[in-house]
Amino acid sequence: NLSSLQPPPLRLNGPARLAAAAWPQRGGSSSRRLRADVAGFRGSMTDYLIRGGTDYVPDNWLPAQQLFASADCLTYDDFLILPGFTDFIADEADLTSALTRKITLKTPLISSPTDTFQAKELRKVKKFEQGFITDPVVLTPSHTVGDVLDAKMRHGFSGIPITETGTIGSKLVGIVTSRDINFLAEEDHTTLLSVGSSRPDILQHSKKGKLSFLVAMITCTDLKKNRDYPLASKDSHKQLLRGAAVGTPEDDKYRLDLLTQAGVDVVVLDSSQGNSVYQIATVHYIKQKYPHLQVIGMTAAQAKNLIDAAVDGLRIGMGCGSICITQEVMACGGPQGTALYKVAEYALCFGVSIITVGHVVKALALGASTVMMGSLLDPGEYFFSDGVQLKKYQGMGSLDGNKVKIAQGVLGSIQDKGSIHKFVSYLIAGIHLSVLQSMMYSGELNFEKQTMSAQIKGSEKRLY
C-alpha cells in the first residue's frame, strides 16, 4: 500500500524548505507524485515550479557526501553530474589549479609518465620558450662566420650576441643574426666577425653615457609564443614547467640526477603500489638531496604514510589507466570514483594536491587538482595500418617496456588524434574549476547514479 509509505526528506539549496507529504496513487496506477508544503503552499512539485518556485531538488539528486556514503564503491561511469544554472561564459572560466604545494598550473591537464619520454625530451621542453635567457651562446669578434653557422646547426638558431670576451657579463659589441649571414658565399665563411661601428660611434649614435653589458636576452619568437599560448604554465624564469617520472629502484637515482641537471621542476614516483617502504624511502632520499624539488607520490587509498613522508602531491588510482592491468593481474585496487573522493577529502586538509586519471570533468568535480592523460599525449612511434595513422602506446609496466617478472601494463596501438591544439581546448572549454569544487564540497553540486542501460545509451553516440 503506497499510501502508507513515508517519502524520504527533500534537500533544498535555497532558503525555502519543503515538508514532504504522502505518496498518493494517481488513477489507480503505481506511479507516485510527491507533494510538498512550501511556505504554506500545498500541491505537486509541478504546481510549485509553475508558480515561481526554484528551490526544489529531486530526491534522487545526491550531493557527493551522500553519493559516496553508501557501501557501494563507484567508478566514473556509475554516476553523472546533474545540470544546473550557468552564470558565466566559457571565456571567464578559471582553470588555475595546484599540481603540488608550490607549483600552480593554468590548466588542470598533464601528461602521464611514459618510457618514451627521456631526459633529452626534457631539455627540448626547457629550450622551447626561454624567457629571459641568462646563459646564451656568446661569441667574440675573433670568431668567424663559419663558427656562427656551426652554432646554428648545433642549437637551431643564429641570433648570437658578440661580446669582448665571449662570455655573459662582458661588454656587448654587437649581435649576428641570420639576415647577416644567409647570403654569404662559402669563401666568406672564414671571415672574422667584425663590428660595423667603433665603441665611440656606438655611444654617439645611442646618445647614452655608457656602453651596454650583456646580462640576458629575450627573443621575438618567445614573445609570439607568449601571445599564442596564454595558458602555458611557466617558472620564475619564464620557462615552461617540466616534470618527469622516476622509479623506486636504486638505478633510478642516476636518472634523477640527469633529470635534475636537465632542469626538471617536479618528479612523479612511478610505482603501481604507492604505499610501500620503497616509495617512502625514495621520497626521503629526494627531499634530502634535492629539497627544492617537488615530489608527487602515487597511492590508491593509503595517503597518510606518503603525506607524513612529505610528498607535495598524490596520484590516485591503481590499474585504472587505459593501458594498465594492475587490478586484473594483482587482484588489488579500488574503483576510481570512490578512491578519488575519499583520498582528496583527507589530502586537501594538509594542502596536498591530487592528480588522477580518467574522466576530466568528473575527476575535477570530485576534488582532483589535475588530471593525467596517457594515450592522448603519449609521444609514441607512428605507423600506418590500412590507411589509418596509429601510434604505439606502451604501458610503463608492460613486458616490452621493462623486464619485469609480472606485467602490469600492456602494449598496443591507438589511432592518432592529431595535434593537441585541436582537442585540449575542447577538454578545458567551460570548466569553471574553482566554482565546480566549491559547489561539490558545499553540497550544491548534485550527482545521480546511472543504470547499465543509461551508461550504454550515453556512450553509443561517441563519434569523436
GROMACS .gro file of C-alpha atoms in nm:
model
  464
    1ASN     CA    1   0.000   0.000   0.000
    2LEU     CA    2   0.183   0.305  -0.131
    3SER     CA    3  -0.021   0.546   0.078
    4SER     CA    4   0.136   0.406   0.393
    5LEU     CA    5   0.490   0.478   0.279
    6GLN     CA    6   0.669   0.785   0.404
    7PRO     CA    7   0.876   0.969   0.141
    8PRO     CA    8   1.239   1.048   0.212
    9PRO     CA    9   1.318   1.409   0.307
   10LEU     CA   10   1.375   1.663   0.034
   11ARG     CA   11   1.704   1.854   0.009
   12LEU     CA   12   1.695   2.217  -0.093
   13ASN     CA   13   1.980   2.450  -0.181
   14GLY     CA   14   1.789   2.772  -0.125
   15PRO     CA   15   1.618   2.935   0.174
   16ALA     CA   16   1.288   2.760   0.122
   17ARG     CA   17   1.224   2.430   0.298
   18LEU     CA   18   0.992   2.158   0.175
   19ALA     CA   19   0.790   1.943   0.412
   20ALA     CA   20   0.708   1.615   0.238
   21ALA     CA   21   0.355   1.477   0.244
   22ALA     CA   22   0.224   1.135   0.137
   23TRP     CA   23   0.276   0.928  -0.178
   24PRO     CA   24  -0.074   0.929  -0.336
   25GLN     CA   25  -0.176   0.700  -0.617
   26ARG     CA   26  -0.291   0.855  -0.942
   27GLY     CA   27  -0.588   0.689  -1.113
   28GLY     CA   28  -0.514   0.354  -0.952
   29SER     CA   29  -0.168   0.333  -1.109
   30SER     CA   30   0.152   0.271  -0.915
   31SER     CA   31   0.311   0.598  -1.022
   32ARG     CA   32   0.397   0.824  -0.729
   33ARG     CA   33   0.368   1.201  -0.717
   34LEU     CA   34   0.547   1.395  -0.447
   35ARG     CA   35   0.354   1.663  -0.264
   36ALA     CA   36   0.510   1.933  -0.050
   37ASP     CA   37   0.439   2.218   0.179
   38VAL     CA   38   0.646   2.519   0.072
   39ALA     CA   39   0.587   2.824   0.289
   40GLY     CA   40   0.223   2.723   0.329
   41PHE     CA   41   0.176   2.609  -0.033
   42ARG     CA   42   0.036   2.260  -0.076
   43GLY     CA   43   0.043   2.095  -0.416
   44SER     CA   44   0.256   1.900  -0.658
   45MET     CA   45   0.610   1.999  -0.750
   46THR     CA   46   0.487   2.088  -1.097
   47ASP     CA   47   0.241   2.336  -0.947
   48TYR     CA   48   0.512   2.470  -0.718
   49LEU     CA   49   0.755   2.533  -1.007
   50ILE     CA   50   0.483   2.685  -1.229
   51ARG     CA   51   0.404   2.934  -0.953
   52GLY     CA   52   0.765   3.054  -0.945
   53GLY     CA   53   0.939   2.816  -0.706
   54THR     CA   54   1.305   2.749  -0.786
   55ASP     CA   55   1.449   2.556  -0.491
   56TYR     CA   56   1.324   2.204  -0.547
   57VAL     CA   57   1.585   1.928  -0.577
   58PRO     CA   58   1.460   1.577  -0.667
   59ASP     CA   59   1.533   1.313  -0.407
   60ASN     CA   60   1.748   1.104  -0.643
   61TRP     CA   61   1.985   1.400  -0.686
   62LEU     CA   62   2.262   1.339  -0.437
   63PRO     CA   63   2.549   1.556  -0.313
   64ALA     CA   64   2.892   1.392  -0.315
   65GLN     CA   65   2.877   1.327   0.060
   66GLN     CA   66   2.566   1.110   0.021
   67LEU     CA   67   2.673   0.956  -0.310
   68PHE     CA   68   2.990   0.808  -0.158
   69ALA     CA   69   2.846   0.736   0.187
   70SER     CA   70   2.697   0.406   0.072
   71ALA     CA   71   2.882   0.076   0.094
   72ASP     CA   72   2.896   0.051  -0.285
   73CYS     CA   73   3.218   0.174  -0.447
   74LEU     CA   74   3.172   0.371  -0.767
   75THR     CA   75   3.363   0.433  -1.088
   76TYR     CA   76   3.316   0.737  -1.311
   77ASP     CA   77   3.060   0.555  -1.528
   78ASP     CA   78   2.834   0.485  -1.231
   79PHE     CA   79   2.714   0.844  -1.193
   80LEU     CA   80   2.655   1.171  -1.376
   81ILE     CA   81   2.690   1.533  -1.274
   82LEU     CA   82   2.346   1.687  -1.297
   83PRO     CA   83   2.299   2.012  -1.488
   84GLY     CA   84   2.248   2.345  -1.317
   85PHE     CA   85   2.225   2.713  -1.395
   86THR     CA   86   2.533   2.859  -1.566
   87ASP     CA   87   2.609   3.219  -1.472
   88PHE     CA   88   2.936   3.261  -1.662
   89ILE     CA   89   3.063   3.231  -2.019
   90ALA     CA   90   3.339   2.998  -2.133
   91ASP     CA   91   3.591   3.281  -2.170
   92GLU     CA   92   3.554   3.358  -1.799
   93ALA     CA   93   3.632   3.001  -1.691
   94ASP     CA   94   3.912   2.982  -1.435
   95LEU     CA   95   4.126   2.669  -1.478
   96THR     CA   96   4.404   2.757  -1.235
   97SER     CA   97   4.487   2.451  -1.025
   98ALA     CA   98   4.758   2.322  -0.794
   99LEU     CA   99   4.990   2.047  -0.914
  100THR     CA  100   5.192   2.041  -0.590
  101ARG     CA  101   5.225   2.257  -0.280
  102LYS     CA  102   5.436   2.513  -0.470
  103ILE     CA  103   5.353   2.461  -0.840
  104THR     CA  104   5.036   2.604  -0.991
  105LEU     CA  105   4.914   2.522  -1.341
  106LYS     CA  106   4.697   2.738  -1.565
  107THR     CA  107   4.521   2.427  -1.700
  108PRO     CA  108   4.445   2.113  -1.496
  109LEU     CA  109   4.585   1.871  -1.756
  110ILE     CA  110   4.921   1.691  -1.751
  111SER     CA  111   5.072   1.402  -1.945
  112SER     CA  112   5.118   1.058  -1.795
  113PRO     CA  113   5.469   0.913  -1.741
  114THR     CA  114   5.598   0.703  -2.030
  115ASP     CA  115   5.932   0.542  -2.101
  116THR     CA  116   5.934   0.704  -2.447
  117PHE     CA  117   5.995   1.040  -2.279
  118GLN     CA  118   6.360   1.078  -2.177
  119ALA     CA  119   6.589   1.348  -2.035
  120LYS     CA  120   6.671   1.481  -2.382
  121GLU     CA  121   6.300   1.548  -2.437
  122LEU     CA  122   6.302   1.742  -2.111
  123ARG     CA  123   6.579   1.967  -2.244
  124LYS     CA  124   6.373   2.033  -2.559
  125VAL     CA  125   6.083   2.150  -2.344
  126LYS     CA  126   6.317   2.372  -2.145
  127LYS     CA  127   6.453   2.534  -2.461
  128PHE     CA  128   6.114   2.575  -2.632
  129GLU     CA  129   6.048   2.903  -2.455
  130GLN     CA  130   6.344   3.070  -2.295
  131GLY     CA  131   6.202   3.376  -2.124
  132PHE     CA  132   6.500   3.581  -2.011
  133ILE     CA  133   6.798   3.388  -2.149
  134THR     CA  134   7.071   3.417  -1.887
  135ASP     CA  135   7.310   3.166  -2.050
  136PRO     CA  136   7.302   3.244  -2.424
  137VAL     CA  137   7.554   3.118  -2.678
  138VAL     CA  138   7.810   3.400  -2.697
  139LEU     CA  139   8.098   3.453  -2.942
  140THR     CA  140   8.384   3.703  -2.967
  141PRO     CA  141   8.487   3.928  -3.260
  142SER     CA  142   8.771   3.685  -3.330
  143HIS     CA  143   8.527   3.409  -3.426
  144THR     CA  144   8.434   3.356  -3.790
  145VAL     CA  145   8.116   3.335  -3.993
  146GLY     CA  146   8.172   2.959  -4.004
  147ASP     CA  147   8.155   2.948  -3.624
  148VAL     CA  148   7.813   3.115  -3.637
  149LEU     CA  149   7.692   2.859  -3.893
  150ASP     CA  150   7.820   2.574  -3.675
  151ALA     CA  151   7.635   2.719  -3.374
  152LYS     CA  152   7.319   2.746  -3.582
  153MET     CA  153   7.347   2.379  -3.681
  154ARG     CA  154   7.402   2.265  -3.321
  155HIS     CA  155   7.143   2.481  -3.147
  156GLY     CA  156   6.890   2.562  -3.421
  157PHE     CA  157   6.923   2.942  -3.406
  158SER     CA  158   7.165   3.204  -3.539
  159GLY     CA  159   7.091   3.512  -3.329
  160ILE     CA  160   7.418   3.519  -3.138
  161PRO     CA  161   7.547   3.812  -2.928
  162ILE     CA  162   7.911   3.918  -2.965
  163THR     CA  163   8.094   4.036  -2.653
  164GLU     CA  164   8.455   4.135  -2.593
  165THR     CA  165   8.543   3.817  -2.405
  166GLY     CA  166   8.276   3.583  -2.542
  167THR     CA  167   8.109   3.547  -2.202
  168ILE     CA  168   7.796   3.670  -2.031
  169GLY     CA  169   7.856   3.990  -1.832
  170SER     CA  170   8.112   4.123  -2.081
  171LYS     CA  171   8.072   4.436  -2.294
  172LEU     CA  172   7.824   4.384  -2.575
  173VAL     CA  173   7.977   4.488  -2.908
  174GLY     CA  174   7.716   4.352  -3.150
  175ILE     CA  175   7.483   4.070  -3.248
  176VAL     CA  176   7.484   3.840  -3.551
  177THR     CA  177   7.151   3.726  -3.697
  178SER     CA  178   7.053   3.505  -3.988
  179ARG     CA  179   6.999   3.815  -4.200
  180ASP     CA  180   7.370   3.891  -4.175
  181ILE     CA  181   7.494   3.554  -4.299
  182ASN     CA  182   7.218   3.394  -4.509
  183PHE     CA  183   7.352   3.505  -4.846
  184LEU     CA  184   7.726   3.495  -4.785
  185ALA     CA  185   7.934   3.288  -5.023
  186GLU     CA  186   8.124   2.985  -4.898
  187GLU     CA  187   8.458   3.165  -4.926
  188ASP     CA  188   8.328   3.419  -4.673
  189HIS     CA  189   8.291   3.155  -4.401
  190THR     CA  190   8.644   3.225  -4.279
  191THR     CA  191   8.574   3.596  -4.241
  192LEU     CA  192   8.618   3.725  -3.888
  193LEU     CA  193   8.316   3.868  -3.715
  194SER     CA  194   8.354   4.244  -3.703
  195VAL     CA  195   8.154   4.528  -3.558
  196GLY     CA  196   8.040   4.785  -3.807
  197SER     CA  197   8.097   5.077  -3.572
  198SER     CA  198   8.359   5.155  -3.310
  199ARG     CA  199   8.258   5.191  -2.947
  200PRO     CA  200   8.275   5.574  -2.952
  201ASP     CA  201   8.049   5.573  -3.259
  202ILE     CA  202   7.801   5.349  -3.077
  203LEU     CA  203   7.794   5.589  -2.782
  204GLN     CA  204   7.739   5.887  -3.006
  205HIS     CA  205   7.463   5.717  -3.205
  206SER     CA  206   7.277   5.590  -2.896
  207LYS     CA  207   7.319   5.924  -2.712
  208LYS     CA  208   7.394   5.733  -2.390
  209GLY     CA  209   7.677   5.788  -2.148
  210LYS     CA  210   7.780   5.422  -2.114
  211LEU     CA  211   7.809   5.103  -2.315
  212SER     CA  212   7.580   4.808  -2.252
  213PHE     CA  213   7.688   4.489  -2.078
  214LEU     CA  214   7.516   4.166  -2.179
  215VAL     CA  215   7.310   4.036  -1.886
  216ALA     CA  216   7.029   3.841  -2.056
  217MET     CA  217   6.841   3.815  -2.384
  218ILE     CA  218   6.480   3.787  -2.491
  219THR     CA  219   6.369   3.683  -2.839
  220CYS     CA  220   6.083   3.793  -3.059
  221THR     CA  221   5.990   3.427  -3.108
  222ASP     CA  222   5.931   3.390  -2.734
  223LEU     CA  223   5.712   3.700  -2.731
  224LYS     CA  224   5.499   3.543  -3.006
  225LYS     CA  225   5.474   3.213  -2.816
  226ASN     CA  226   5.371   3.401  -2.504
  227ARG     CA  227   5.094   3.567  -2.703
  228ASP     CA  228   4.979   3.248  -2.881
  229TYR     CA  229   4.981   3.024  -2.571
  230PRO     CA  230   4.846   3.231  -2.281
  231LEU     CA  231   4.764   2.921  -2.072
  232ALA     CA  232   5.121   2.787  -2.069
  233SER     CA  233   5.250   2.724  -1.716
  234LYS     CA  234   5.597   2.871  -1.651
  235ASP     CA  235   5.853   2.902  -1.376
  236SER     CA  236   6.007   3.220  -1.234
  237HIS     CA  237   6.246   3.237  -1.532
  238LYS     CA  238   5.955   3.236  -1.780
  239GLN     CA  239   6.044   2.886  -1.898
  240LEU     CA  240   5.790   2.607  -1.933
  241LEU     CA  241   5.744   2.390  -1.626
  242ARG     CA  242   5.889   2.043  -1.668
  243GLY     CA  243   5.801   1.717  -1.497
  244ALA     CA  244   5.931   1.360  -1.525
  245ALA     CA  245   5.889   1.021  -1.361
  246VAL     CA  246   6.137   0.816  -1.161
  247GLY     CA  247   6.100   0.471  -1.013
  248THR     CA  248   6.192   0.338  -0.672
  249PRO     CA  249   6.483   0.104  -0.773
  250GLU     CA  250   6.836   0.209  -0.684
  251ASP     CA  251   6.928   0.257  -1.052
  252ASP     CA  252   6.672   0.536  -1.085
  253LYS     CA  253   6.878   0.762  -0.860
  254TYR     CA  254   7.113   0.815  -1.156
  255ARG     CA  255   6.812   0.905  -1.373
  256LEU     CA  256   6.704   1.151  -1.105
  257ASP     CA  257   7.045   1.321  -1.121
  258LEU     CA  258   7.020   1.354  -1.501
  259LEU     CA  259   6.669   1.495  -1.481
  260THR     CA  260   6.774   1.749  -1.220
  261GLN     CA  261   7.064   1.860  -1.440
  262ALA     CA  262   6.818   1.899  -1.729
  263GLY     CA  263   6.608   2.135  -1.517
  264VAL     CA  264   6.314   1.923  -1.402
  265ASP     CA  265   6.067   2.106  -1.176
  266VAL     CA  266   5.867   1.813  -1.040
  267VAL     CA  267   5.915   1.436  -1.029
  268VAL     CA  268   5.648   1.168  -1.007
  269LEU     CA  269   5.731   0.846  -0.826
  270ASP     CA  270   5.611   0.588  -1.075
  271SER     CA  271   5.502   0.280  -0.886
  272SER     CA  272   5.199   0.058  -0.929
  273GLN     CA  273   5.176   0.023  -0.549
  274GLY     CA  274   5.228   0.357  -0.382
  275ASN     CA  275   5.202   0.272  -0.014
  276SER     CA  276   5.533   0.086   0.016
  277VAL     CA  277   5.860   0.117   0.206
  278TYR     CA  278   6.038   0.166  -0.128
  279GLN     CA  279   5.838   0.472  -0.225
  280ILE     CA  280   5.861   0.629   0.121
  281ALA     CA  281   6.239   0.574   0.120
  282THR     CA  282   6.263   0.735  -0.224
  283VAL     CA  283   6.066   1.039  -0.104
  284HIS     CA  284   6.306   1.081   0.188
  285TYR     CA  285   6.608   1.048  -0.044
  286ILE     CA  286   6.481   1.310  -0.290
  287LYS     CA  287   6.384   1.556  -0.019
  288GLN     CA  288   6.727   1.527   0.144
  289LYS     CA  289   6.933   1.557  -0.177
  290TYR     CA  290   6.710   1.798  -0.372
  291PRO     CA  291   6.498   1.984  -0.113
  292HIS     CA  292   6.376   2.232  -0.378
  293LEU     CA  293   6.230   1.956  -0.596
  294GLN     CA  294   5.857   1.892  -0.579
  295VAL     CA  295   5.765   1.525  -0.537
  296ILE     CA  296   5.438   1.355  -0.634
  297GLY     CA  297   5.370   1.017  -0.474
  298MET     CA  298   5.132   0.755  -0.601
  299THR     CA  299   4.881   0.558  -0.398
  300ALA     CA  300   4.525   0.432  -0.416
  301ALA     CA  301   4.392   0.484  -0.067
  302GLN     CA  302   4.675   0.491   0.189
  303ALA     CA  303   4.758   0.861   0.165
  304LYS     CA  304   4.868   0.921   0.523
  305ASN     CA  305   5.205   0.746   0.501
  306LEU     CA  306   5.312   0.942   0.194
  307ILE     CA  307   5.187   1.272   0.333
  308ASP     CA  308   5.385   1.205   0.651
  309ALA     CA  309   5.688   1.141   0.427
  310ALA     CA  310   5.649   1.498   0.289
  311VAL     CA  311   5.518   1.439  -0.063
  312ASP     CA  312   5.391   1.753  -0.235
  313GLY     CA  313   5.114   1.580  -0.431
  314LEU     CA  314   4.939   1.244  -0.468
  315ARG     CA  315   4.850   1.050  -0.781
  316ILE     CA  316   4.535   0.847  -0.719
  317GLY     CA  317   4.448   0.516  -0.881
  318MET     CA  318   4.575   0.160  -0.915
  319GLY     CA  319   4.525  -0.005  -1.251
  320CYS     CA  320   4.265   0.245  -1.370
  321GLY     CA  321   4.455   0.378  -1.673
  322SER     CA  322   4.352   0.268  -2.021
  323ILE     CA  323   4.664   0.054  -2.064
  324CYS     CA  324   4.720  -0.058  -1.703
  325ILE     CA  325   4.618  -0.408  -1.590
  326THR     CA  326   4.737  -0.400  -1.228
  327GLN     CA  327   4.392  -0.467  -1.082
  328GLU     CA  328   4.340  -0.766  -1.311
  329VAL     CA  329   4.685  -0.917  -1.253
  330MET     CA  330   4.730  -0.839  -0.883
  331ALA     CA  331   4.360  -0.864  -0.781
  332CYS     CA  332   4.414  -0.543  -0.589
  333GLY     CA  333   4.280  -0.192  -0.628
  334GLY     CA  334   3.961   0.007  -0.599
  335PRO     CA  335   3.702   0.190  -0.812
  336GLN     CA  336   3.841   0.525  -0.915
  337GLY     CA  337   3.548   0.748  -0.823
  338THR     CA  338   3.529   0.641  -0.459
  339ALA     CA  339   3.909   0.627  -0.418
  340LEU     CA  340   3.950   0.979  -0.554
  341TYR     CA  341   3.677   1.136  -0.340
  342LYS     CA  342   3.788   0.979  -0.013
  343VAL     CA  343   4.163   1.044  -0.061
  344ALA     CA  344   4.106   1.401  -0.179
  345GLU     CA  345   3.886   1.472   0.123
  346TYR     CA  346   4.178   1.376   0.350
  347ALA     CA  347   4.475   1.505   0.150
  348LEU     CA  348   4.339   1.854   0.084
  349CYS     CA  349   4.325   1.911   0.460
  350PHE     CA  350   4.706   1.908   0.450
  351GLY     CA  351   4.745   2.119   0.136
  352VAL     CA  352   4.847   1.818  -0.074
  353SER     CA  353   4.714   1.834  -0.428
  354ILE     CA  354   4.551   1.539  -0.603
  355ILE     CA  355   4.634   1.406  -0.950
  356THR     CA  356   4.424   1.134  -1.110
  357VAL     CA  357   4.331   0.976  -1.442
  358GLY     CA  358   4.002   0.922  -1.620
  359HIS     CA  359   3.704   1.144  -1.691
  360VAL     CA  360   3.832   1.503  -1.674
  361VAL     CA  361   3.519   1.686  -1.556
  362LYS     CA  362   3.405   1.419  -1.309
  363ALA     CA  363   3.756   1.388  -1.164
  364LEU     CA  364   3.785   1.763  -1.113
  365ALA     CA  365   3.438   1.774  -0.959
  366LEU     CA  366   3.535   1.509  -0.702
  367GLY     CA  367   3.836   1.702  -0.575
  368ALA     CA  368   4.121   1.634  -0.818
  369SER     CA  369   4.356   1.925  -0.880
  370THR     CA  370   4.480   1.798  -1.215
  371VAL     CA  371   4.402   1.510  -1.449
  372MET     CA  372   4.676   1.296  -1.605
  373MET     CA  373   4.636   1.178  -1.964
  374GLY     CA  374   4.832   0.896  -2.127
  375SER     CA  375   4.710   0.791  -2.470
  376LEU     CA  376   4.609   1.145  -2.569
  377LEU     CA  377   4.956   1.294  -2.516
  378ASP     CA  378   5.193   0.997  -2.538
  379PRO     CA  379   5.472   1.066  -2.795
  380GLY     CA  380   5.478   0.710  -2.929
  381GLU     CA  381   5.613   0.577  -3.256
  382TYR     CA  382   5.380   0.647  -3.550
  383PHE     CA  383   5.289   0.398  -3.824
  384PHE     CA  384   5.009   0.335  -4.076
  385SER     CA  385   4.771   0.039  -4.086
  386ASP     CA  386   4.500   0.012  -4.354
  387GLY     CA  387   4.546   0.380  -4.433
  388VAL     CA  388   4.492   0.491  -4.072
  389GLN     CA  389   4.770   0.661  -3.878
  390LEU     CA  390   4.833   0.486  -3.548
  391LYS     CA  391   5.089   0.527  -3.274
  392LYS     CA  392   5.249   0.273  -3.045
  393TYR     CA  393   5.129   0.305  -2.688
  394GLN     CA  394   5.326   0.118  -2.424
  395GLY     CA  395   5.246   0.076  -2.057
  396MET     CA  396   5.527   0.152  -1.811
  397GLY     CA  397   5.493  -0.191  -1.653
  398SER     CA  398   5.448  -0.388  -1.976
  399LEU     CA  399   5.684  -0.670  -2.067
  400ASP     CA  400   5.803  -0.471  -2.370
  401GLY     CA  401   5.864  -0.164  -2.156
  402ASN     CA  402   6.060  -0.331  -1.876
  403LYS     CA  403   6.196  -0.673  -1.799
  404VAL     CA  404   5.969  -0.736  -1.504
  405LYS     CA  405   5.850  -1.065  -1.360
  406ILE     CA  406   5.485  -0.958  -1.353
  407ALA     CA  407   5.337  -0.746  -1.631
  408GLN     CA  408   5.115  -0.465  -1.501
  409GLY     CA  409   5.063  -0.292  -1.835
  410VAL     CA  410   5.002  -0.384  -2.196
  411LEU     CA  411   5.144  -0.283  -2.533
  412GLY     CA  412   4.904  -0.171  -2.802
  413SER     CA  413   4.831   0.082  -3.072
  414ILE     CA  414   4.578   0.364  -3.076
  415GLN     CA  415   4.451   0.588  -3.351
  416ASP     CA  416   4.635   0.918  -3.374
  417LYS     CA  417   4.407   1.201  -3.265
  418GLY     CA  418   4.613   1.475  -3.427
  419SER     CA  419   4.755   1.788  -3.276
  420ILE     CA  420   4.683   1.866  -2.912
  421HIS     CA  421   4.577   2.213  -3.025
  422LYS     CA  422   4.258   2.052  -3.158
  423PHE     CA  423   4.135   1.850  -2.861
  424VAL     CA  424   4.288   2.004  -2.548
  425SER     CA  425   4.091   2.325  -2.600
  426TYR     CA  426   3.779   2.108  -2.632
  427LEU     CA  427   3.854   1.938  -2.299
  428ILE     CA  428   3.901   2.258  -2.100
  429ALA     CA  429   3.626   2.469  -2.254
  430GLY     CA  430   3.377   2.589  -1.997
  431ILE     CA  431   3.521   2.423  -1.686
  432HIS     CA  432   3.499   2.678  -1.405
  433LEU     CA  433   3.721   2.477  -1.172
  434SER     CA  434   3.706   2.680  -0.852
  435VAL     CA  435   3.326   2.707  -0.863
  436LEU     CA  436   3.291   2.338  -0.953
  437GLN     CA  437   3.483   2.214  -0.648
  438SER     CA  438   3.340   2.468  -0.405
  439MET     CA  439   2.988   2.362  -0.504
  440MET     CA  440   3.082   1.996  -0.456
  441TYR     CA  441   3.207   2.049  -0.100
  442SER     CA  442   2.914   2.275  -0.008
  443GLY     CA  443   2.662   2.018  -0.132
  444GLU     CA  444   2.525   2.237  -0.411
  445LEU     CA  445   2.664   2.014  -0.688
  446ASN     CA  446   2.438   1.715  -0.740
  447PHE     CA  447   2.502   1.370  -0.883
  448GLU     CA  448   2.278   1.088  -0.998
  449LYS     CA  449   2.356   0.718  -1.023
  450GLN     CA  450   2.326   0.556  -1.367
  451THR     CA  451   2.190   0.218  -1.461
  452MET     CA  452   2.385  -0.002  -1.701
  453SER     CA  453   2.137   0.083  -1.977
  454ALA     CA  454   2.193   0.455  -1.920
  455GLN     CA  455   2.568   0.406  -1.941
  456ILE     CA  456   2.540   0.220  -2.272
  457LYS     CA  457   2.295   0.476  -2.414
  458GLY     CA  458   2.522   0.764  -2.318
  459SER     CA  459   2.830   0.613  -2.483
  460GLU     CA  460   2.693   0.466  -2.805
  461LYS     CA  461   2.689   0.802  -2.986
  462ARG     CA  462   3.058   0.884  -2.936
  463LEU     CA  463   3.189   0.969  -3.282
  464TYR     CA  464   3.492   1.165  -3.159
   0.00000   0.00000   0.00000
